XYZ file of C-alpha atoms in Angstrom:
353
model
C -24.923 11.489 -22.778
C -24.726 12.772 -19.187
C -26.283 9.598 -17.803
C -23.617 7.603 -19.680
C -20.872 9.801 -18.221
C -22.116 9.292 -14.668
C -22.598 5.564 -15.233
C -18.948 5.383 -16.305
C -17.875 7.426 -13.266
C -19.764 5.128 -10.894
C -18.113 2.128 -12.544
C -14.732 3.817 -12.104
C -15.500 4.402 -8.429
C -16.476 0.759 -7.997
C -13.407 -0.654 -9.754
C -10.700 1.781 -8.632
C -12.249 3.534 -5.645
C -12.064 7.025 -7.215
C -15.025 9.124 -5.931
C -17.541 10.391 -8.494
C -17.325 13.924 -7.062
C -13.569 13.954 -7.579
C -13.917 12.959 -11.230
C -16.722 15.508 -11.817
C -14.298 18.160 -10.560
C -11.614 16.825 -12.902
C -13.967 16.842 -15.901
C -14.870 20.439 -15.062
C -11.165 21.337 -15.005
C -10.686 19.489 -18.289
C -13.448 21.479 -20.016
C -12.006 24.768 -18.776
C -8.530 23.687 -19.958
C -9.978 22.749 -23.359
C -11.712 26.145 -23.644
C -8.470 27.915 -22.812
C -6.598 25.866 -25.413
C -9.306 26.453 -28.025
C -9.625 30.193 -27.433
C -6.123 30.767 -26.083
C -7.622 33.223 -23.643
C -8.954 34.198 -20.235
C -10.768 31.545 -18.152
C -11.236 33.057 -14.688
C -14.832 33.893 -15.590
C -15.617 30.427 -16.985
C -17.622 27.845 -15.006
C -19.280 24.496 -15.702
C -22.567 22.977 -14.548
C -22.333 19.207 -14.659
C -24.863 16.757 -13.279
C -26.846 13.778 -14.563
C -29.378 16.007 -16.334
C -27.134 18.594 -17.970
C -23.642 19.614 -18.946
C -23.428 23.352 -19.557
C -20.460 25.694 -19.745
C -20.657 29.453 -19.367
C -18.485 32.535 -19.497
C -19.624 35.363 -17.251
C -19.454 38.703 -19.102
C -20.237 42.297 -18.155
C -22.743 44.241 -20.292
C -21.044 47.337 -21.749
C -21.710 49.897 -24.489
C -18.500 49.129 -26.357
C -16.602 45.853 -26.043
C -12.900 46.249 -25.314
C -12.231 42.754 -23.953
C -14.380 40.127 -25.742
C -13.412 37.475 -23.159
C -15.082 39.360 -20.307
C -17.449 41.879 -21.972
C -20.601 41.784 -24.126
C -22.690 44.474 -25.841
C -26.165 45.310 -24.600
C -27.805 44.084 -27.823
C -26.073 40.710 -27.574
C -26.885 40.461 -23.870
C -30.609 41.052 -24.521
C -30.657 37.987 -26.754
C -29.664 36.023 -23.655
C -31.863 37.907 -21.173
C -34.411 40.544 -22.107
C -33.917 42.154 -18.708
C -30.215 42.726 -19.254
C -28.948 46.281 -18.816
C -25.627 48.080 -18.765
C -23.427 46.977 -15.872
C -25.120 43.605 -15.462
C -23.269 40.296 -15.636
C -24.746 37.638 -17.905
C -23.859 33.984 -18.443
C -22.890 33.355 -22.052
C -23.142 29.672 -22.967
C -20.048 28.080 -24.507
C -20.627 25.412 -27.133
C -18.305 22.595 -26.070
C -19.052 20.618 -29.243
C -17.190 23.293 -31.199
C -13.888 22.615 -29.429
C -11.096 21.607 -31.792
C -9.030 18.436 -31.793
C -6.149 19.947 -29.776
C -8.559 21.241 -27.134
C -10.173 17.792 -26.885
C -6.753 16.170 -26.427
C -5.957 18.681 -23.675
C -9.190 17.769 -21.882
C -8.399 14.063 -22.217
C -4.939 14.531 -20.682
C -6.362 16.468 -17.730
C -8.837 13.652 -17.010
C -6.180 10.918 -17.346
C -3.841 12.875 -15.069
C -6.682 13.244 -12.577
C -7.225 9.489 -12.487
C -3.508 8.873 -11.954
C -3.264 11.433 -9.156
C -6.340 9.982 -7.454
C -4.913 6.462 -7.591
C -1.537 7.659 -6.271
C -3.237 9.527 -3.460
C -5.267 6.477 -2.516
C -2.189 4.233 -2.546
C -0.283 6.773 -0.411
C -3.079 6.936 2.169
C -3.390 3.159 2.204
C 0.319 2.481 2.749
C 0.815 5.401 5.146
C -1.428 3.495 7.544
C 0.865 0.472 7.121
C 4.045 2.264 8.223
C 5.951 0.224 10.864
C 4.044 -2.924 9.936
C 5.054 -6.142 8.153
C 3.936 -6.748 4.571
C 4.328 -9.825 2.416
C 5.345 -9.236 -1.181
C 6.965 -10.734 -4.249
C 10.437 -9.915 -5.537
C 9.670 -8.194 -8.840
C 13.187 -7.374 -9.989
C 16.746 -6.980 -8.732
C 18.780 -4.074 -10.129
C 22.466 -4.238 -10.997
C 23.132 -2.187 -7.856
C 21.437 -4.912 -5.796
C 18.344 -2.865 -4.912
C 15.160 -4.947 -4.966
C 11.704 -3.931 -6.127
C 9.060 -5.712 -4.068
C 5.428 -5.945 -5.225
C 3.302 -5.489 -2.083
C -0.394 -5.128 -1.297
C -3.540 -6.557 -2.832
C -6.166 -5.435 -5.328
C -6.253 -1.672 -5.905
C -3.762 -1.214 -3.038
C -0.910 -2.965 -4.851
C 2.263 -0.974 -5.385
C 6.022 -1.409 -5.684
C 8.262 -1.030 -2.636
C 12.012 -0.413 -2.559
C 14.257 -2.752 -0.592
C 17.614 -0.996 -0.843
C 20.920 -2.878 -0.559
C 21.558 -1.103 2.762
C 18.304 -2.602 4.128
C 19.094 -6.164 3.034
C 20.696 -8.852 5.187
C 24.035 -9.859 3.580
C 23.493 -13.549 4.356
C 20.049 -13.668 2.710
C 19.667 -14.360 -0.992
C 16.477 -13.918 -2.999
C 15.630 -14.274 -6.680
C 12.849 -12.779 -8.769
C 9.509 -14.392 -7.919
C 10.396 -15.197 -4.284
C 7.876 -14.377 -1.564
C 9.374 -12.103 1.080
C 8.297 -10.422 4.320
C 9.435 -6.837 4.789
C 9.083 -4.098 7.409
C 7.641 -0.786 6.154
C 10.050 1.915 7.311
C 8.520 4.944 5.572
C 6.070 5.995 2.881
C 7.011 9.121 0.909
C 5.287 11.243 -1.712
C 7.168 11.642 -4.993
C 6.512 12.854 -8.529
C 6.131 9.247 -9.643
C 3.636 8.409 -6.924
C 4.050 7.052 -3.399
C 7.434 5.550 -2.574
C 7.314 2.716 -0.043
C 10.656 2.081 1.677
C 11.016 -1.344 3.312
C 13.665 -3.184 5.295
C 14.851 -6.658 6.296
C 17.472 -5.336 8.745
C 15.346 -3.100 10.974
C 15.151 -4.296 14.627
C 11.389 -3.638 14.590
C 11.032 -6.441 12.029
C 11.928 -8.876 14.804
C 9.440 -7.227 17.149
C 6.606 -7.476 14.604
C 7.424 -11.127 13.868
C 7.193 -11.983 17.565
C 3.876 -10.124 17.780
C 2.566 -12.355 14.998
C 3.792 -15.551 16.663
C 3.205 -14.802 20.358
C -0.413 -14.058 21.409
C 0.770 -12.794 24.803
C 2.758 -10.014 23.102
C -0.164 -9.135 20.825
C -2.498 -8.924 23.842
C -0.032 -6.887 25.934
C 0.470 -9.560 28.605
C 4.152 -9.697 27.605
C 6.084 -6.582 26.578
C 9.195 -6.297 24.419
C 11.276 -3.618 26.176
C 14.378 -3.483 24.002
C 16.032 -5.120 20.991
C 19.643 -5.256 19.856
C 20.263 -6.793 16.467
C 23.092 -7.609 14.100
C 21.053 -8.676 11.043
C 21.687 -12.153 9.754
C 23.800 -13.122 12.770
C 22.233 -12.579 16.196
C 19.484 -10.683 18.016
C 18.964 -10.099 21.726
C 15.433 -9.440 22.935
C 14.524 -8.147 26.426
C 10.984 -8.981 27.573
C 8.929 -8.519 30.721
C 5.590 -9.839 31.946
C 2.903 -7.158 32.281
C 0.702 -9.648 34.141
C 1.449 -11.990 37.033
C 1.997 -15.716 36.626
C 3.374 -15.366 33.097
C 6.838 -16.504 32.086
C 7.773 -13.920 29.430
C 10.705 -15.907 28.046
C 8.711 -19.144 27.956
C 5.829 -17.400 26.163
C 8.220 -16.169 23.453
C 9.985 -19.508 23.088
C 6.750 -21.512 22.902
C 6.190 -25.257 23.263
C 9.334 -27.049 22.079
C 10.639 -23.736 20.745
C 7.915 -23.498 18.115
C 7.313 -19.746 18.415
C 10.908 -18.584 18.422
C 11.646 -21.224 15.776
C 9.110 -19.661 13.415
C 10.825 -16.276 13.794
C 14.277 -17.798 13.295
C 13.064 -19.580 10.141
C 11.647 -16.325 8.749
C 15.013 -14.650 9.394
C 16.810 -17.576 7.735
C 18.638 -18.893 10.785
C 19.413 -15.694 12.701
C 20.136 -16.653 16.338
C 17.803 -15.375 19.072
C 18.622 -14.671 22.730
C 15.509 -13.881 24.764
C 16.201 -12.469 28.232
C 14.181 -10.989 31.093
C 14.170 -7.208 31.351
C 14.704 -5.677 34.787
C 14.647 -2.201 36.295
C 17.751 -3.194 38.251
C 20.556 -2.478 35.811
C 22.858 -5.055 37.404
C 20.254 -7.798 37.053
C 19.502 -6.701 33.503
C 23.167 -6.757 32.469
C 23.642 -10.238 33.981
C 20.604 -11.464 32.057
C 21.683 -9.742 28.831
C 25.019 -11.585 28.778
C 23.188 -14.903 28.371
C 24.120 -17.659 27.574
C 27.190 -16.897 29.712
C 27.049 -17.394 33.516
C 27.774 -14.305 35.616
C 29.243 -14.261 39.125
C 28.613 -10.604 39.928
C 27.730 -7.247 38.379
C 28.792 -3.959 39.953
C 27.546 -0.607 38.733
C 30.417 1.880 38.498
C 29.812 5.294 40.080
C 29.381 8.423 37.946
C 28.517 6.652 34.683
C 26.067 4.178 33.195
C 28.613 1.411 33.232
C 29.034 -1.948 34.938
C 31.895 -4.260 35.805
C 31.001 -7.905 35.309
C 32.855 -10.842 36.846
C 32.451 -14.197 35.105
C 34.052 -17.629 35.634
C 37.313 -17.969 33.755
C 35.884 -20.663 31.514
C 32.930 -18.397 30.636
C 34.978 -15.353 29.615
C 35.086 -16.108 25.892
C 31.380 -17.002 25.901
C 30.473 -13.763 27.685
C 32.483 -11.689 25.228
C 31.371 -13.730 22.228
C 32.911 -14.172 18.797
C 34.583 -10.891 17.828
C 32.962 -9.338 20.915
C 29.434 -9.809 19.585
C 27.750 -11.043 22.772
C 29.138 -8.214 24.916
C 28.419 -5.661 22.188
C 24.779 -6.706 21.819
C 24.321 -6.855 25.608
C 25.633 -3.294 25.896
C 23.255 -2.078 23.212
C 20.341 -3.980 24.737
C 20.870 -2.487 28.208
C 22.238 0.906 27.164
C 25.064 0.304 29.614
C 28.818 0.113 29.051
C 30.014 -3.336 30.145
C 33.505 -4.229 31.362
C 33.903 -8.032 31.607
C 36.631 -9.561 33.769
C 37.484 -13.182 34.672
C 37.063 -14.391 38.272
C 40.822 -15.045 38.606
C 41.414 -11.316 38.315
C 38.455 -10.241 40.457
C 40.482 -9.660 43.666
C 42.948 -7.427 41.831
C 40.183 -5.337 40.393
C 38.418 -5.121 43.766
C 41.653 -3.852 45.319
C 42.072 -1.335 42.513
């Protein structure tokens, strides 16, 4: 019987990755729980020996003249039947006949083992997905709740689990239906009573960063660095990059031949516009670059604050500000600098001021 048990445990380890030692510990707990249910008593002195050659269960009891607590004490005459050398004050191991456990005790043991398997699988899934935090996963839309929250089936094999794509993490302009394949960014993995909870996003700026890492070998290798990202999901993203090695055009590397690399990212984000600019330590240069595609005449850093005044040609003012102020807003977030944009026709007045 024991060889069959261990054969089953090895099969379980092979199929689900649950270690044999873990399940042996769970079976031991199950037997103790069954004994407690059967006897409705004390179990601190109960232990189990389980290996491929034997399965034995004992209760350790003290040898006394008169038994007051049957769960922990045994008479000398009874002890001598177990060990002829037994004497008063000794502790002897009294074997427990597990085959005599009742139906309720057996059900208790079964539940402990099943719970152990579930906890082991949850723990393994948690460890697996914890290592995938801040990475991109591809999954399938499993269902869409009335609230709009999506359940995404992610992972492969024994590492498959359901992830939550909340409404707040969805791009308003994107529309998915059940069965669609979708790429998501893993924001966090939490422990919960129902198992690991994987929280994913389509709006996180790091999603853009990870997509470029997949498409641009120079970013993956470290030859090109992404220094900052400003994103309004579904509409526009600004990306500041710099070359970590000489003779590399960081913007050209991200754009790719005929725009293939940036095009792949834009397609994944369903048409979201991309502005890729060169990062600079000089805040004035960086601000001028960040306001792309608008032309800039001059940038002046204002004293006492991280702020700049930008002069642009009159015909570029609306382009620099952008629709509903989007271009200027994203440039400010990208650079971390407050930006005041003025047309060239008013430059002299502002210089005088």
